Coordinates of C-alpha atoms and ligand atoms in Angstrom, one line a residue:
X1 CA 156.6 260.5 239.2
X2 CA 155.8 258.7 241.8
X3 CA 158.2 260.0 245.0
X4 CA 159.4 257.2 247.9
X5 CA 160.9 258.5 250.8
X6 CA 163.2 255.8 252.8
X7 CA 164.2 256.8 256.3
X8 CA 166.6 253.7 257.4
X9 CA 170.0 253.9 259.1
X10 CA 171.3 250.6 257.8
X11 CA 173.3 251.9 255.1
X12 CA 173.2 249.2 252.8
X13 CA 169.7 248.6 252.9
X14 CA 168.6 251.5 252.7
X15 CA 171.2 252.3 249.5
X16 CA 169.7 249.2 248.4
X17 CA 166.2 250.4 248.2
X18 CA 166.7 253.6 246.6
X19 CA 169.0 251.8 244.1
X20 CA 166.5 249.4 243.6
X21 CA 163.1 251.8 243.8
X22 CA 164.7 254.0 241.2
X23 CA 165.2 250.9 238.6
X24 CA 161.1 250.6 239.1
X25 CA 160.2 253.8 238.3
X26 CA 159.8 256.0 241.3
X27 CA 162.1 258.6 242.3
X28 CA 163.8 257.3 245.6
X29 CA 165.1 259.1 248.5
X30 CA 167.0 257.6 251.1
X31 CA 167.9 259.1 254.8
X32 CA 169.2 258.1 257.9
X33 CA 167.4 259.5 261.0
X34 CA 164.4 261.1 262.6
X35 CA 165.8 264.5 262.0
X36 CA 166.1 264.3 258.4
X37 CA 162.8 263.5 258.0
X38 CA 161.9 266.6 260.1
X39 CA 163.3 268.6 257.6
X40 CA 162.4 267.2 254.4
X41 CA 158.8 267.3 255.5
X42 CA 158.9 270.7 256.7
X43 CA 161.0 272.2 253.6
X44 CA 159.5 269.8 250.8
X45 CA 156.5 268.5 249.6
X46 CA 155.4 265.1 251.0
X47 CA 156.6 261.8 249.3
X48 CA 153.6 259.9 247.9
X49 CA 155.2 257.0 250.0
X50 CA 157.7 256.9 253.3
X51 CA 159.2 253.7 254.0
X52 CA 160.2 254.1 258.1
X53 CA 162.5 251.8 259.7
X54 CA 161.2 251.4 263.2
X55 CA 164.7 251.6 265.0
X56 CA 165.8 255.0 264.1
X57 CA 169.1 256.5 266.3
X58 CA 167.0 259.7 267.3
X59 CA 163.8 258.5 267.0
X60 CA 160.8 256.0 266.8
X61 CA 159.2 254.6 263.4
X62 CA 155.9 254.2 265.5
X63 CA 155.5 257.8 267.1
X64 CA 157.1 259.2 263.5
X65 CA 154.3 257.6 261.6
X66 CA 151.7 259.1 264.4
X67 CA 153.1 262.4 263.5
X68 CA 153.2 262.5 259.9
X69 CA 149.8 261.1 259.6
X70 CA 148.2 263.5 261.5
X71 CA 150.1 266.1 258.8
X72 CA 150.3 264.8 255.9
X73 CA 148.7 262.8 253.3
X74 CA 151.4 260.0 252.3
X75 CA 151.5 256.3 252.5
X76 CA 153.4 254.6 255.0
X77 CA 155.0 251.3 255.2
X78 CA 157.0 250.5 258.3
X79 CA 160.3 248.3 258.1
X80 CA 161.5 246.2 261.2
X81 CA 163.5 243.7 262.1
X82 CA 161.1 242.7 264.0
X83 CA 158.3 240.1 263.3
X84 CA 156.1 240.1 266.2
X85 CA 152.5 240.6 266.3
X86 CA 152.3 243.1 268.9
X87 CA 155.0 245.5 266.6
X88 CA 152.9 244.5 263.9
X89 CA 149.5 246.0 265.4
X90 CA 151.7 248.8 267.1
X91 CA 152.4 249.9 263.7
X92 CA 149.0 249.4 262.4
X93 CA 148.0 251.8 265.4
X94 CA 150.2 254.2 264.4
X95 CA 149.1 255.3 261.0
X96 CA 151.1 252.5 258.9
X97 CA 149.2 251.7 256.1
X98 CA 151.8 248.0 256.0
X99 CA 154.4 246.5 258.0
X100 CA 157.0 244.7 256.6
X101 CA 159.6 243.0 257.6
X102 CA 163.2 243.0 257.0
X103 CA 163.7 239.9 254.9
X104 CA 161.2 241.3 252.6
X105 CA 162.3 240.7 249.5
X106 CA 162.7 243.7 247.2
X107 CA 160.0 242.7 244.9
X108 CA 157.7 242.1 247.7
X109 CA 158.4 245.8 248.4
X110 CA 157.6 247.1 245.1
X111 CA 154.5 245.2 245.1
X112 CA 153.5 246.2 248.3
X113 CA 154.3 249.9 247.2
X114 CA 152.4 249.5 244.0
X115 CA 149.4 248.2 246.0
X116 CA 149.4 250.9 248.5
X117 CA 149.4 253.3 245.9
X118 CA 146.3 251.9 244.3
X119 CA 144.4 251.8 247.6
X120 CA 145.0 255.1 248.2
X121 CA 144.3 256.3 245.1
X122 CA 147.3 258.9 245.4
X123 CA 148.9 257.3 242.3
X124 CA 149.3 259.6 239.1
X125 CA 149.7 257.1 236.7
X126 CA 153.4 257.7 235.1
X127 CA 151.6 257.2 231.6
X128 CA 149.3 259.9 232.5
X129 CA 152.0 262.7 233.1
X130 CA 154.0 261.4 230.6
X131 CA 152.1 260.2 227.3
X132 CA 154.3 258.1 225.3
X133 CA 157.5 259.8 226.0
X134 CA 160.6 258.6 226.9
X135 CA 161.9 260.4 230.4
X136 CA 165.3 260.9 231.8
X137 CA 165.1 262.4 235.2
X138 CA 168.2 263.8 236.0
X139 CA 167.9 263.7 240.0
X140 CA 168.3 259.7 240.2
X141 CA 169.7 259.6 236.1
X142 CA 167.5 257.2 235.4
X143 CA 165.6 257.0 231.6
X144 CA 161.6 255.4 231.7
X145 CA 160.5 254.0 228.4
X146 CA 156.8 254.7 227.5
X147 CA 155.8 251.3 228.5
X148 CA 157.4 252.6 232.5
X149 CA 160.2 250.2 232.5
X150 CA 163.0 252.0 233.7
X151 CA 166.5 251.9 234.0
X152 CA 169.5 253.6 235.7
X153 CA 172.1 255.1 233.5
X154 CA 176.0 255.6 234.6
X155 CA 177.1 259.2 234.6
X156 CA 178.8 258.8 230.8
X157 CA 175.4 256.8 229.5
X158 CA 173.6 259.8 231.3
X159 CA 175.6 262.6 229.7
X160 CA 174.8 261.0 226.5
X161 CA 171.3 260.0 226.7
X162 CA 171.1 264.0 227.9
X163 CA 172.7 265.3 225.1
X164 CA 170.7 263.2 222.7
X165 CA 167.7 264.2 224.0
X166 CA 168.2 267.8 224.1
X167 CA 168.8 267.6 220.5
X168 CA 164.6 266.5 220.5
X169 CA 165.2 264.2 217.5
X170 CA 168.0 266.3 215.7
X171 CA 171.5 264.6 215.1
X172 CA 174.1 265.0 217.8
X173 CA 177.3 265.2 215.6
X174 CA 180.0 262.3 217.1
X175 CA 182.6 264.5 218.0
X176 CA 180.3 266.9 220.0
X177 CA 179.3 263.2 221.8
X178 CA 182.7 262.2 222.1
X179 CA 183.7 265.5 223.9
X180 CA 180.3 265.5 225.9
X181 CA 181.4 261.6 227.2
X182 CA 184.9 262.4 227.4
X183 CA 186.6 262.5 231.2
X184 CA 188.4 266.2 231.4
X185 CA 191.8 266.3 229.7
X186 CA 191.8 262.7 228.2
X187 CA 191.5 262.1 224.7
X188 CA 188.2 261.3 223.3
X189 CA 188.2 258.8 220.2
X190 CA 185.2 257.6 218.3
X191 CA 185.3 253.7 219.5
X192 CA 184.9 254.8 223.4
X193 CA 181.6 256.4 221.9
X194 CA 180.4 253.6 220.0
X195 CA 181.2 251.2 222.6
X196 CA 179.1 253.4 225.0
X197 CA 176.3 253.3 222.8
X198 CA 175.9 249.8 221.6
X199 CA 176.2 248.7 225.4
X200 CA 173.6 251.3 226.3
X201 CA 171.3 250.4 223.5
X202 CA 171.7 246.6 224.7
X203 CA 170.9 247.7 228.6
X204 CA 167.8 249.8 226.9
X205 CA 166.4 246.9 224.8
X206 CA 166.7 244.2 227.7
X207 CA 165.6 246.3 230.2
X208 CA 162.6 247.8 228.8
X209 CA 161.7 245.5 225.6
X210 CA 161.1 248.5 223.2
X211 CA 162.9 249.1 220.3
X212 CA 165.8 251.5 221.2
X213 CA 165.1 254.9 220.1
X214 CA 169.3 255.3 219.7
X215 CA 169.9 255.2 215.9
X216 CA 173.5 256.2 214.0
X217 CA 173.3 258.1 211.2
X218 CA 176.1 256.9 209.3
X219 CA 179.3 259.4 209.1
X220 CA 177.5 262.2 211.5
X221 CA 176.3 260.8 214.4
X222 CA 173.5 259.7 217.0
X223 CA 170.1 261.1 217.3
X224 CA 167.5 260.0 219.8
X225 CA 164.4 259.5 217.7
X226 CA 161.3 259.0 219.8
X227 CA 159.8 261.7 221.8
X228 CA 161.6 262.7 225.0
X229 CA 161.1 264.7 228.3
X230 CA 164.8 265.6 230.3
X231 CA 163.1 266.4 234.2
Ligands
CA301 CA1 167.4 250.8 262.3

């Protein structure tokens, strides 16, 4: 998958982007200052992508982006709240690939990410590594339909969806489900776990426009009946 790094203090925003990044596809990582960076790119293999805030607390977006280009191979857009032209060809000096600005919209940063990745041809193709599997990566717990539409999961839709696909197309029996989504100590009944399924079959079949690979098998249980990766 496709890895974005996002070094941004703002809290918010940068919560925002991973949240949102992660419901595209990629695998997001946010953090909040020059130093973190440091580390990540010392102890970690390089994000296909780092989105750099300019105004860092212990740093520079400019002279950070100097410094990871002259290391490493990853695309670079840099985020400002600033819209001049001079920051703008600053940045562009500094090994940015693009320059964005703040009010970007979110969809203008996923484009601009998706076309980055073309142009510098550093893209592995999600459908490529992943044939026409369903994948739930359980970093970000997000699950990626065959057709990459993607979606995040909440921690009970997560254990489920794991537990279901660990099974690799076998029948999870309900009360096994039931105990796996139950919260410690409280009692676990068959309507939470149908309730949990039928609104995570809904999210699946909005989000990604497949037909949900969730079927009941009447009196037993659930079993997840397309092929499936757990990363
Ligand atoms: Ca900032």
């Amino acid at each position: 998958m496709t890895h974005v790094l996002i070094v941004e203090d703002e809290q918010r925003l940068r919560k925002d982007l991973v949240d949102f990044l992660a419901l595209c596809g990629f695998t997001a990582e946010g953090i909040a200052t020059a130093e973190a960076l440091h580390r990540v790119l010392d102890d970690h293999e390089p994000p296909d992508v780092i989105i750099l805030d300019v105004g860092l607390p212990d740093g520079n977006g400019f002279d950070l982006a100097r410094e990871v280009r002259e290391k490493h191979r990853c695309g670079i857009i840099m985020l400002t709240a600033l819209g001049d032209s001079d920051d703008r060809i600053r940045g562009f000096e500094s090994g940015a690939d693009i320059y964005l600005v703040k009010h970007s919209t979110l969809r203008e940063i996923e484009a601009v990410i998706r076309s980055l990745l073309r142009r510098t041809g550093e893209h592995v193709d999600l459908a490529d590594s992943t044939g026409d599997k369903w994948v739930l990566d359980s970093r970000h717990w997000t699950l990626t339909a065959p057709n990459q539409r993607s979606l995040k999961l909440t921690a009970t839709e997560f254990a489920l969806v794991s537990a279901l696909c660990k099974h690799g197309g076998g029948i999870c029996e309900r009360e096994k489900l039931a105990e796996t989504i139950a919260r410690p100590r409280t009692h676990f009944d068959n309507r939470h776990l149908d309730a949990v399924v039928s609104r995570l079959r809904r999210k699946i079949g909005e989000q990604t426009d497949l037909t949900v690979p969730i079927k009941v098998v009447y009196g037993v249980g659930y079993t997840f009946t397309a092929p499936s990766a757990v990363e």
